[in-house]
Amino acid sequence: MGVKSKAAVAIVVLLLFLGSLWLQGGLDYHWDACLKGYNQENKLHQLYNSSGVDGAEGPQLLEGCPGQTFQVSLLLSHLLAAPAYESDLLLQPYLSSWDELVKFMEALGPMVGLISKEIETKTSIIRQLALLSEKNSEAELGPDGNLVNTGAGTENDPEASQHAGPYHSLRSMIWIEMNQGLVDFQHQTDSGCRTILRLHRALLWLKLFLQKLAETPVAGRLRSPSELCRESYQNTLAHHHTWFVRRAAELAFIALPERGFFYRLVCVQGQEDLSIVLNKVVEAIGEVYNRTQKALEENGMLDLP
């Protein structure tokens, strides 16, 4: 086997390893111990935004991209459906947003697609916990079958108590897991709260990447997606990863397609149209991210092991 072949094999091995560690940021124990529930139908793949995210501009419309697995219109619709009540998030559309983001990453090629496998594992954990909670007779439900207390953010919202369950929303999940002792602040667990934290960190990376991809410089060249993705990673997820994982991640980003591919991915003709579409997505992600950040911070969960 030649030197180039050996190098290619080494890179593939590194990336496979990266995929298994991607969202485990800062967990050195790895070195020591080396619901599709929400399937929103949207056949037209169109979105009229009346949720307030772009309220000042009125209803916004995004059309679907025929023949593509990733649909930016569906991603935006799920993101806009997630915020609920004053400061909560509905978990079903939140997880469906990740389903679409996984398709986005897989569209970028096999190298980045490896990373998406770990994200799918995380969303599956939360969905499984939700299914188990429905069957758990010991869940703290009232006589009417509703959650007795869904925690901060819903206690002043009568609407929330009408259809809340243990894993109905982010704050109800935090409340039930805290009260059942499922969250460990000293050791790793497979709690929904810890899992959400890992997804939360990855969401900030994608948000920053899409934000940079949407930027149109007043003068000078448009920077390559590979460069932007690497920079976004260094400012976010890299802070939670070991040196080895950081190096492997940068190898994956080298394989990102050029900017023209992203035009085709969201069915636009150029940078100006790409900016319009991605800015809407970034704003919606920002709302989801900020609500998650607030809920985790209020409960001291930003550094769960």
GROMACS .gro file of N, CA and C in nm, residues 59-221:
model
  489
   59PRO      N    1  -4.591   3.810   0.661
   59PRO     CA    2  -4.571   3.668   0.627
   59PRO      C    3  -4.458   3.651   0.526
   60GLN      N    4  -4.378   3.547   0.549
   60GLN     CA    5  -4.267   3.515   0.460
   60GLN      C    6  -4.292   3.379   0.395
   61LEU      N    7  -4.248   3.363   0.273
   61LEU     CA    8  -4.272   3.239   0.200
   61LEU      C    9  -4.140   3.180   0.152
   62LEU      N   10  -4.121   3.053   0.181
   62LEU     CA   11  -4.009   2.979   0.125
   62LEU      C   12  -4.065   2.860   0.051
   63GLU      N   13  -4.022   2.842  -0.071
   63GLU     CA   14  -4.070   2.729  -0.148
   63GLU      C   15  -3.973   2.612  -0.137
   64GLY      N   16  -4.026   2.495  -0.168
   64GLY     CA   17  -3.944   2.375  -0.158
   64GLY      C   18  -3.846   2.363  -0.273
   65CYS      N   19  -3.753   2.272  -0.254
   65CYS     CA   20  -3.650   2.244  -0.355
   65CYS      C   21  -3.678   2.105  -0.412
   66PRO      N   22  -3.735   2.095  -0.532
   66PRO     CA   23  -3.771   1.964  -0.588
   66PRO      C   24  -3.651   1.872  -0.605
   67GLY      N   25  -3.672   1.746  -0.572
   67GLY     CA   26  -3.569   1.646  -0.596
   67GLY      C   27  -3.458   1.640  -0.494
   68GLN      N   28  -3.470   1.714  -0.384
   68GLN     CA   29  -3.365   1.715  -0.283
   68GLN      C   30  -3.416   1.659  -0.151
   69THR      N   31  -3.327   1.591  -0.080
   69THR     CA   32  -3.364   1.536   0.050
   69THR      C   33  -3.374   1.647   0.154
   70PHE      N   34  -3.275   1.735   0.159
   70PHE     CA   35  -3.279   1.848   0.252
   70PHE      C   36  -3.370   1.955   0.196
   71GLN      N   37  -3.461   2.004   0.282
   71GLN     CA   38  -3.553   2.110   0.244
   71GLN      C   39  -3.541   2.224   0.345
   72VAL      N   40  -3.487   2.336   0.301
   72VAL     CA   41  -3.471   2.448   0.392
   72VAL      C   42  -3.605   2.500   0.441
   73SER      N   43  -3.710   2.485   0.360
   73SER     CA   44  -3.843   2.530   0.401
   73SER      C   45  -3.894   2.448   0.519
   74LEU      N   46  -3.868   2.317   0.517
   74LEU     CA   47  -3.909   2.232   0.629
   74LEU      C   48  -3.827   2.264   0.753
   75LEU      N   49  -3.698   2.286   0.737
   75LEU     CA   50  -3.615   2.324   0.851
   75LEU      C   51  -3.669   2.449   0.918
   76LEU      N   52  -3.700   2.549   0.839
   76LEU     CA   53  -3.751   2.674   0.895
   76LEU      C   54  -3.887   2.655   0.961
   77SER      N   55  -3.973   2.572   0.901
   77SER     CA   56  -4.105   2.550   0.961
   77SER      C   57  -4.094   2.482   1.096
   78HIS      N   58  -4.003   2.384   1.108
   78HIS     CA   59  -3.984   2.316   1.237
   78HIS      C   60  -3.925   2.412   1.341
   79LEU      N   61  -3.829   2.493   1.300
   79LEU     CA   62  -3.767   2.587   1.392
   79LEU      C   63  -3.869   2.688   1.446
   80LEU      N   64  -3.956   2.734   1.358
   80LEU     CA   65  -4.056   2.833   1.400
   80LEU      C   66  -4.167   2.770   1.484
   81ALA      N   67  -4.185   2.639   1.472
   81ALA     CA   68  -4.288   2.571   1.551
   81ALA      C   69  -4.240   2.537   1.691
   82ALA      N   70  -4.108   2.541   1.713
   82ALA     CA   71  -4.053   2.497   1.842
   82ALA      C   72  -4.080   2.592   1.959
   83PRO      N   73  -4.060   2.723   1.945
   83PRO     CA   74  -4.083   2.813   2.060
   83PRO      C   75  -4.229   2.807   2.105
   84ALA      N   76  -4.247   2.800   2.239
   84ALA     CA   77  -4.382   2.790   2.294
   84ALA      C   78  -4.389   2.866   2.426
   85TYR      N   79  -4.509   2.917   2.455
   85TYR     CA   80  -4.532   2.988   2.580
   85TYR      C   81  -4.436   3.106   2.590
   86GLU      N   82  -4.392   3.138   2.711
   86GLU     CA   83  -4.307   3.256   2.726
   86GLU      C   84  -4.159   3.226   2.700
   87SER      N   85  -4.113   3.109   2.742
   87SER     CA   86  -3.970   3.082   2.730
   87SER      C   87  -3.940   2.934   2.715
   88ASP      N   88  -4.033   2.858   2.659
   88ASP     CA   89  -4.017   2.714   2.649
   88ASP      C   90  -3.996   2.672   2.504
   89LEU      N   91  -3.964   2.545   2.485
   89LEU     CA   92  -3.950   2.486   2.352
   89LEU      C   93  -4.024   2.355   2.347
   90LEU      N   94  -4.099   2.332   2.240
   90LEU     CA   95  -4.162   2.203   2.218
   90LEU      C   96  -4.057   2.107   2.162
   91LEU      N   97  -4.045   1.990   2.223
   91LEU     CA   98  -3.937   1.899   2.185
   91LEU      C   99  -3.959   1.832   2.049
   92GLN      N  100  -4.084   1.807   2.013
   92GLN     CA  101  -4.107   1.740   1.885
   92GLN      C  102  -4.057   1.823   1.766
   93PRO      N  103  -4.098   1.948   1.751
   93PRO     CA  104  -4.043   2.026   1.639
   93PRO      C  105  -3.895   2.056   1.655
   94TYR      N  106  -3.847   2.065   1.780
   94TYR     CA  107  -3.704   2.084   1.802
   94TYR      C  108  -3.625   1.967   1.743
   95LEU      N  109  -3.669   1.845   1.772
   95LEU     CA  110  -3.600   1.727   1.720
   95LEU      C  111  -3.617   1.715   1.569
   96SER      N  112  -3.732   1.756   1.518
   96SER     CA  113  -3.754   1.754   1.374
   96SER      C  114  -3.662   1.855   1.303
   97SER      N  115  -3.632   1.964   1.371
   97SER     CA  116  -3.535   2.059   1.316
   97SER      C  117  -3.400   1.992   1.300
   98TRP      N  118  -3.363   1.911   1.398
   98TRP     CA  119  -3.237   1.838   1.389
   98TRP      C  120  -3.240   1.733   1.278
   99ASP      N  121  -3.356   1.672   1.258
   99ASP     CA  122  -3.367   1.576   1.147
   99ASP      C  123  -3.330   1.642   1.015
  100GLU      N  124  -3.377   1.765   0.997
  100GLU     CA  125  -3.349   1.835   0.872
  100GLU      C  126  -3.204   1.883   0.868
  101LEU      N  127  -3.150   1.923   0.982
  101LEU     CA  128  -3.010   1.964   0.987
  101LEU      C  129  -2.916   1.846   0.958
  102VAL      N  130  -2.958   1.727   1.001
  102VAL     CA  131  -2.881   1.607   0.969
  102VAL      C  132  -2.877   1.587   0.818
  103LYS      N  133  -2.991   1.605   0.752
  103LYS     CA  134  -2.995   1.593   0.605
  103LYS      C  135  -2.905   1.698   0.540
  104PHE      N  136  -2.903   1.816   0.600
  104PHE     CA  137  -2.816   1.923   0.549
  104PHE      C  138  -2.670   1.880   0.556
  105MET      N  139  -2.629   1.825   0.670
  105MET     CA  140  -2.489   1.783   0.686
  105MET      C  141  -2.456   1.666   0.594
  106GLU      N  142  -2.549   1.573   0.581
  106GLU     CA  143  -2.524   1.458   0.494
  106GLU      C  144  -2.510   1.500   0.348
  107ALA      N  145  -2.578   1.608   0.311
  107ALA     CA  146  -2.568   1.657   0.174
  107ALA      C  147  -2.431   1.715   0.143
  108LEU      N  148  -2.355   1.748   0.248
  108LEU     CA  149  -2.224   1.810   0.229
  108LEU      C  150  -2.115   1.708   0.198
  109GLY      N  151  -2.152   1.581   0.197
  109GLY     CA  152  -2.054   1.479   0.163
  109GLY      C  153  -2.031   1.380   0.276
  110PRO      N  154  -1.969   1.267   0.246
  110PRO     CA  155  -1.952   1.160   0.345
  110PRO      C  156  -1.867   1.199   0.464
  111MET      N  157  -1.770   1.288   0.447
  111MET     CA  158  -1.684   1.327   0.558
  111MET      C  159  -1.764   1.398   0.667
  112VAL      N  160  -1.845   1.498   0.626
  112VAL     CA  161  -1.928   1.570   0.722
  112VAL      C  162  -2.046   1.483   0.764
  113GLY      N  163  -2.092   1.396   0.673
  113GLY     CA  164  -2.203   1.308   0.707
  113GLY      C  165  -2.174   1.217   0.823
  114LEU      N  166  -2.046   1.181   0.842
  114LEU     CA  167  -2.010   1.098   0.956
  114LEU      C  168  -2.045   1.167   1.088
  115ILE      N  169  -2.030   1.299   1.091
  115ILE     CA  170  -2.059   1.375   1.212
  115ILE      C  171  -2.207   1.367   1.247
  116SER      N  172  -2.291   1.364   1.145
  116SER     CA  173  -2.435   1.365   1.168
  116SER      C  174  -2.485   1.238   1.237
  117LYS      N  175  -2.410   1.129   1.228
  117LYS     CA  176  -2.454   1.004   1.290
  117LYS      C  177  -2.462   1.017   1.441
  118GLU      N  178  -2.369   1.090   1.500
  118GLU     CA  179  -2.373   1.108   1.645
  118GLU      C  180  -2.491   1.196   1.685
  119ILE      N  181  -2.525   1.292   1.602
  119ILE     CA  182  -2.641   1.377   1.630
  119ILE      C  183  -2.768   1.292   1.625
  120GLU      N  184  -2.779   1.203   1.528
  120GLU     CA  185  -2.895   1.115   1.522
  120GLU      C  186  -2.904   1.029   1.646
  121THR      N  187  -2.791   0.986   1.699
  121THR     CA  188  -2.791   0.908   1.823
  121THR      C  189  -2.849   0.990   1.937
  122LYS      N  190  -2.813   1.117   1.943
  122LYS     CA  191  -2.861   1.203   2.051
  122LYS      C  192  -3.011   1.227   2.041
  123THR      N  193  -3.060   1.255   1.921
  123THR     CA  194  -3.204   1.277   1.907
  123THR      C  195  -3.282   1.149   1.937
  124SER      N  196  -3.223   1.034   1.905
  124SER     CA  197  -3.289   0.906   1.934
  124SER      C  198  -3.299   0.882   2.084
  125ILE      N  199  -3.200   0.925   2.160
  125ILE     CA  200  -3.204   0.910   2.306
  125ILE      C  201  -3.324   0.984   2.363
  126ILE      N  202  -3.344   1.107   2.320
  126ILE     CA  203  -3.455   1.186   2.373
  126ILE      C  204  -3.588   1.127   2.330
  127ARG      N  205  -3.598   1.082   2.208
  127ARG     CA  206  -3.723   1.022   2.162
  127ARG      C  207  -3.753   0.894   2.238
  128GLN      N  208  -3.650   0.816   2.267
  128GLN     CA  209  -3.671   0.693   2.342
  128GLN      C  210  -3.716   0.724   2.484
  129LEU      N  211  -3.656   0.826   2.545
  129LEU     CA  212  -3.697   0.866   2.679
  129LEU      C  213  -3.844   0.911   2.680
  130ALA      N  214  -3.884   0.980   2.574
  130ALA     CA  215  -4.023   1.024   2.564
  130ALA      C  216  -4.118   0.905   2.554
  131LEU      N  217  -4.080   0.806   2.475
  131LEU     CA  218  -4.164   0.687   2.462
  131LEU      C  219  -4.173   0.611   2.594
  132LEU      N  220  -4.060   0.599   2.662
  132LEU     CA  221  -4.059   0.527   2.790
  132LEU      C  222  -4.143   0.600   2.894
  133SER      N  223  -4.138   0.733   2.891
  133SER     CA  224  -4.215   0.810   2.990
  133SER      C  225  -4.365   0.791   2.973
  134GLU      N  226  -4.408   0.769   2.847
  134GLU     CA  227  -4.550   0.747   2.822
  134GLU      C  228  -4.597   0.615   2.882
  135LYS      N  229  -4.503   0.521   2.893
  135LYS     CA  230  -4.539   0.390   2.946
  135LYS      C  231  -4.510   0.377   3.095
  136ASN      N  232  -4.447   0.479   3.150
  136ASN     CA  233  -4.405   0.473   3.289
  136ASN      C  234  -4.519   0.516   3.381
  137SER      N  235  -4.573   0.423   3.454
  137SER     CA  236  -4.687   0.453   3.541
  137SER      C  237  -4.647   0.537   3.660
  138GLU      N  238  -4.516   0.551   3.684
  138GLU     CA  239  -4.471   0.628   3.798
  138GLU      C  240  -4.444   0.774   3.764
  139ALA      N  241  -4.469   0.812   3.638
  139ALA     CA  242  -4.450   0.952   3.602
  139ALA      C  243  -4.543   1.038   3.684
  140GLU      N  244  -4.495   1.154   3.724
  140GLU     CA  245  -4.571   1.240   3.814
  140GLU      C  246  -4.680   1.315   3.737
  141LEU      N  247  -4.789   1.245   3.713
  141LEU     CA  248  -4.901   1.304   3.641
  141LEU      C  249  -5.019   1.323   3.734
  142GLY      N  250  -5.099   1.423   3.704
  142GLY     CA  251  -5.219   1.447   3.783
  142GLY      C  252  -5.329   1.350   3.744
  143PRO      N  253  -5.442   1.355   3.814
  143PRO     CA  254  -5.552   1.264   3.786
  143PRO      C  255  -5.610   1.279   3.647
  144ASP      N  256  -5.587   1.395   3.584
  144ASP     CA  257  -5.640   1.417   3.449
  144ASP      C  258  -5.541   1.372   3.342
  145GLY      N  259  -5.426   1.317   3.386
  145GLY     CA  260  -5.328   1.268   3.290
  145GLY      C  261  -5.229   1.373   3.245
  146ASN      N  262  -5.234   1.492   3.302
  146ASN     CA  263  -5.141   1.598   3.266
  146ASN      C  264  -5.031   1.610   3.370
  147LEU      N  265  -4.917   1.664   3.329
  147LEU     CA  266  -4.806   1.683   3.420
  147LEU      C  267  -4.847   1.782   3.529
  148VAL      N  268  -4.815   1.749   3.653
  148VAL     CA  269  -4.856   1.833   3.765
  148VAL      C  270  -4.790   1.969   3.758
  149ASN      N  271  -4.660   1.972   3.727
  149ASN     CA  272  -4.587   2.098   3.723
  149ASN      C  273  -4.484   2.088   3.612
  150THR      N  274  -4.492   2.174   3.514
  150THR     CA  275  -4.397   2.168   3.402
  150THR      C  276  -4.280   2.261   3.422
  151GLY      N  277  -4.267   2.322   3.539
  151GLY     CA  278  -4.148   2.399   3.572
  151GLY      C  279  -4.156   2.544   3.526
  152ALA      N  280  -4.044   2.616   3.550
  152ALA     CA  281  -4.038   2.758   3.517
  152ALA      C  282  -4.066   2.780   3.371
  153GLY      N  283  -4.139   2.888   3.343
  153GLY     CA  284  -4.168   2.920   3.205
  153GLY      C  285  -4.306   2.876   3.163
  154THR      N  286  -4.366   2.780   3.235
  154THR     CA  287  -4.501   2.735   3.201
  154THR      C  288  -4.597   2.754   3.318
  155GLU      N  289  -4.543   2.784   3.436
  155GLU     CA  290  -4.630   2.791   3.552
  155GLU      C  291  -4.731   2.904   3.543
  156ASN      N  292  -4.701   3.006   3.463
  156ASN     CA  293  -4.795   3.117   3.446
  156ASN      C  294  -4.870   3.109   3.314
  157ASP      N  295  -4.863   2.994   3.249
  157ASP     CA  296  -4.930   2.977   3.121
  157ASP      C  297  -5.034   2.866   3.133
  158PRO      N  298  -5.160   2.901   3.150
  158PRO     CA  299  -5.264   2.799   3.161
  158PRO      C  300  -5.267   2.707   3.040
  159GLU      N  301  -5.233   2.759   2.923
  159GLU     CA  302  -5.236   2.678   2.802
  159GLU      C  303  -5.139   2.562   2.811
  160ALA      N  304  -5.025   2.585   2.879
  160ALA     CA  305  -4.922   2.482   2.886
  160ALA      C  306  -4.971   2.358   2.957
  161SER      N  307  -5.048   2.376   3.064
  161SER     CA  308  -5.091   2.263   3.145
  161SER      C  309  -5.198   2.178   3.077
  162GLN      N  310  -5.253   2.227   2.968
  162GLN     CA  311  -5.361   2.154   2.903
  162GLN      C  312  -5.311   2.033   2.824
  163HIS      N  313  -5.187   2.037   2.778
  163HIS     CA  314  -5.141   1.926   2.695
  163HIS      C  315  -4.994   1.894   2.722
  164ALA      N  316  -4.947   1.925   2.844
  164ALA     CA  317  -4.807   1.901   2.875
  164ALA      C  318  -4.786   1.759   2.923
  165GLY      N  319  -4.672   1.704   2.891
  165GLY     CA  320  -4.630   1.574   2.941
  165GLY      C  321  -4.485   1.583   2.978
  166PRO      N  322  -4.428   1.477   3.036
  166PRO     CA  323  -4.289   1.483   3.082
  166PRO      C  324  -4.189   1.526   2.976
  167TYR      N  325  -4.207   1.482   2.852
  167TYR     CA  326  -4.114   1.518   2.747
  167TYR      C  327  -4.185   1.596   2.636
  168HIS      N  328  -4.285   1.670   2.676
  168HIS     CA  329  -4.358   1.754   2.581
  168HIS      C  330  -4.275   1.876   2.542
  169SER      N  331  -4.203   1.930   2.639
  169SER     CA  332  -4.126   2.051   2.615
  169SER      C  333  -3.993   2.043   2.688
  170LEU      N  334  -3.906   2.136   2.657
  170LEU     CA  335  -3.774   2.140   2.720
  170LEU      C  336  -3.786   2.157   2.871
  171ARG      N  337  -3.867   2.251   2.915
  171ARG     CA  338  -3.875   2.278   3.057
  171ARG      C  339  -3.950   2.169   3.133
  172SER      N  340  -4.046   2.105   3.070
  172SER     CA  341  -4.112   1.993   3.138
  172SER      C  342  -4.016   1.876   3.152
  173MET      N  343  -3.929   1.856   3.053
  173MET     CA  344  -3.829   1.751   3.062
  173MET      C  345  -3.729   1.781   3.173
  174ILE      N  346  -3.683   1.905   3.181
  174ILE     CA  347  -3.590   1.943   3.288
  174ILE      C  348  -3.653   1.919   3.424
  175TRP      N  349  -3.779   1.961   3.437
  175TRP     CA  350  -3.848   1.947   3.567
  175TRP      C  351  -3.861   1.801   3.607
  176ILE      N  352  -3.908   1.716   3.516
  176ILE     CA  353  -3.932   1.577   3.552
  176ILE      C  354  -3.801   1.504   3.580
  177GLU      N  355  -3.696   1.533   3.502
  177GLU     CA  356  -3.569   1.464   3.525
  177GLU      C  357  -3.502   1.510   3.654
  178MET      N  358  -3.515   1.636   3.686
  178MET     CA  359  -3.460   1.685   3.811
  178MET      C  360  -3.533   1.622   3.930
  179ASN      N  361  -3.665   1.613   3.920
  179ASN     CA  362  -3.743   1.560   4.031
  179ASN      C  363  -3.729   1.409   4.046
  180GLN      N  364  -3.693   1.342   3.939
  180GLN     CA  365  -3.673   1.197   3.948
  180GLN      C  366  -3.527   1.160   3.968
  181GLY      N  367  -3.442   1.260   3.987
  181GLY     CA  368  -3.301   1.234   4.013
  181GLY      C  369  -3.225   1.177   3.896
  182LEU      N  370  -3.268   1.208   3.774
  182LEU     CA  371  -3.204   1.152   3.655
  182LEU      C  372  -3.085   1.235   3.608
  183VAL      N  373  -3.072   1.356   3.660
  183VAL     CA  374  -2.964   1.445   3.618
  183VAL      C  375  -2.851   1.438   3.721
  184ASP      N  376  -2.734   1.398   3.678
  184ASP     CA  377  -2.618   1.389   3.765
  184ASP      C  378  -2.520   1.498   3.727
  185PHE      N  379  -2.488   1.585   3.823
  185PHE     CA  380  -2.399   1.697   3.796
  185PHE      C  381  -2.252   1.661   3.814
  186GLN      N  382  -2.225   1.536   3.850
  186GLN     CA  383  -2.088   1.492   3.872
  186GLN      C  384  -2.043   1.385   3.773
  187HIS      N  385  -2.137   1.305   3.725
  187HIS     CA  386  -2.102   1.194   3.637
  187HIS      C  387  -2.193   1.195   3.514
  188GLN      N  388  -2.146   1.137   3.406
  188GLN     CA  389  -2.224   1.133   3.284
  188GLN      C  390  -2.343   1.038   3.299
  189THR      N  391  -2.452   1.075   3.240
  189THR     CA  392  -2.571   0.990   3.234
  189THR      C  393  -2.631   1.006   3.094
  190ASP      N  394  -2.731   0.925   3.064
  190ASP     CA  395  -2.803   0.939   2.937
  190ASP      C  396  -2.932   1.016   2.957
  191SER      N  397  -2.929   1.114   3.043
  191SER     CA  398  -3.048   1.195   3.067
  191SER      C  399  -3.077   1.282   2.945
  192GLY      N  400  -3.204   1.321   2.934
  192GLY     CA  401  -3.241   1.410   2.825
  192GLY      C  402  -3.173   1.545   2.838
  193CYS      N  403  -3.153   1.591   2.961
  193CYS     CA  404  -3.090   1.722   2.983
  193CYS      C  405  -2.946   1.723   2.933
  194ARG      N  406  -2.871   1.620   2.966
  194ARG     CA  407  -2.733   1.612   2.919
  194ARG      C  408  -2.729   1.602   2.766
  195THR      N  409  -2.821   1.525   2.711
  195THR     CA  410  -2.826   1.508   2.566
  195THR      C  411  -2.860   1.638   2.496
  196ILE      N  412  -2.955   1.712   2.550
  196ILE     CA  413  -2.991   1.842   2.494
  196ILE      C  414  -2.872   1.936   2.496
  197LEU      N  415  -2.793   1.932   2.602
  197LEU     CA  416  -2.676   2.020   2.612
  197LEU      C  417  -2.580   1.995   2.497
  198ARG      N  418  -2.557   1.867   2.463
  198ARG     CA  419  -2.467   1.835   2.352
  198ARG      C  420  -2.523   1.886   2.219
  199LEU      N  421  -2.653   1.869   2.199
  199LEU     CA  422  -2.717   1.920   2.077
  199LEU      C  423  -2.711   2.073   2.075
  200HIS      N  424  -2.728   2.132   2.190
  200HIS     CA  425  -2.726   2.277   2.204
  200HIS      C  426  -2.592   2.335   2.159
  201ARG      N  427  -2.485   2.271   2.199
  201ARG     CA  428  -2.351   2.316   2.159
  201ARG      C  429  -2.331   2.303   2.009
  202ALA      N  430  -2.378   2.193   1.952
  202ALA     CA  431  -2.365   2.172   1.809
  202ALA      C  432  -2.450   2.272   1.731
  203LEU      N  433  -2.565   2.310   1.787
  203LEU     CA  434  -2.653   2.405   1.719
  203LEU      C  435  -2.585   2.542   1.707
  204LEU      N  436  -2.509   2.580   1.808
  204LEU     CA  437  -2.438   2.708   1.801
  204LEU      C  438  -2.335   2.706   1.689
  205TRP      N  439  -2.267   2.593   1.672
  205TRP     CA  440  -2.171   2.579   1.562
  205TRP      C  441  -2.239   2.597   1.427
  206LEU      N  442  -2.351   2.529   1.406
  206LEU     CA  443  -2.422   2.539   1.278
  206LEU      C  444  -2.480   2.679   1.258
  207LYS      N  445  -2.529   2.739   1.365
  207LYS     CA  446  -2.583   2.875   1.355
  207LYS      C  447  -2.475   2.972   1.308
  208LEU      N  448  -2.358   2.963   1.368
  208LEU     CA  449  -2.250   3.054   1.332
  208LEU      C  450  -2.202   3.028   1.189
  209PHE      N  451  -2.196   2.901   1.150
  209PHE     CA  452  -2.154   2.867   1.014
  209PHE      C  453  -2.250   2.924   0.910
  210LEU      N  454  -2.381   2.903   0.932
  210LEU     CA  455  -2.481   2.955   0.838
  210LEU      C  456  -2.481   3.107   0.836
  211GLN      N  457  -2.458   3.167   0.951
  211GLN     CA  458  -2.452   3.313   0.959
  211GLN      C  459  -2.335   3.367   0.877
  212LYS      N  460  -2.221   3.303   0.888
  212LYS     CA  461  -2.104   3.346   0.811
  212LYS      C  462  -2.124   3.319   0.662
  213LEU      N  463  -2.190   3.208   0.630
  213LEU     CA  464  -2.216   3.174   0.491
  213LEU      C  465  -2.311   3.275   0.426
  214ALA      N  466  -2.395   3.338   0.509
  214ALA     CA  467  -2.492   3.435   0.457
  214ALA      C  468  -2.432   3.573   0.437
  215GLU      N  469  -2.317   3.597   0.495
  215GLU     CA  470  -2.256   3.730   0.487
  215GLU      C  471  -2.211   3.762   0.344
  216THR      N  472  -2.238   3.885   0.304
  216THR     CA  473  -2.193   3.934   0.173
  216THR      C  474  -2.096   4.048   0.197
  217PRO      N  475  -1.968   4.027   0.175
  217PRO     CA  476  -1.869   4.133   0.202
  217PRO      C  477  -1.889   4.253   0.111
  218VAL      N  478  -1.868   4.371   0.167
  218VAL     CA  479  -1.880   4.493   0.088
  218VAL      C  480  -1.771   4.496  -0.018
  219ALA      N  481  -1.653   4.454   0.019
  219ALA     CA  482  -1.542   4.448  -0.076
  219ALA      C  483  -1.461   4.322  -0.047
  220GLY      N  484  -1.398   4.270  -0.150
  220GLY     CA  485  -1.317   4.150  -0.130
  220GLY      C  486  -1.391   4.024  -0.169
  221ARG      N  487  -1.320   3.913  -0.159
  221ARG     CA  488  -1.375   3.785  -0.204
  221ARG      C  489  -1.467   3.724  -0.100
   0.00000   0.00000   0.00000
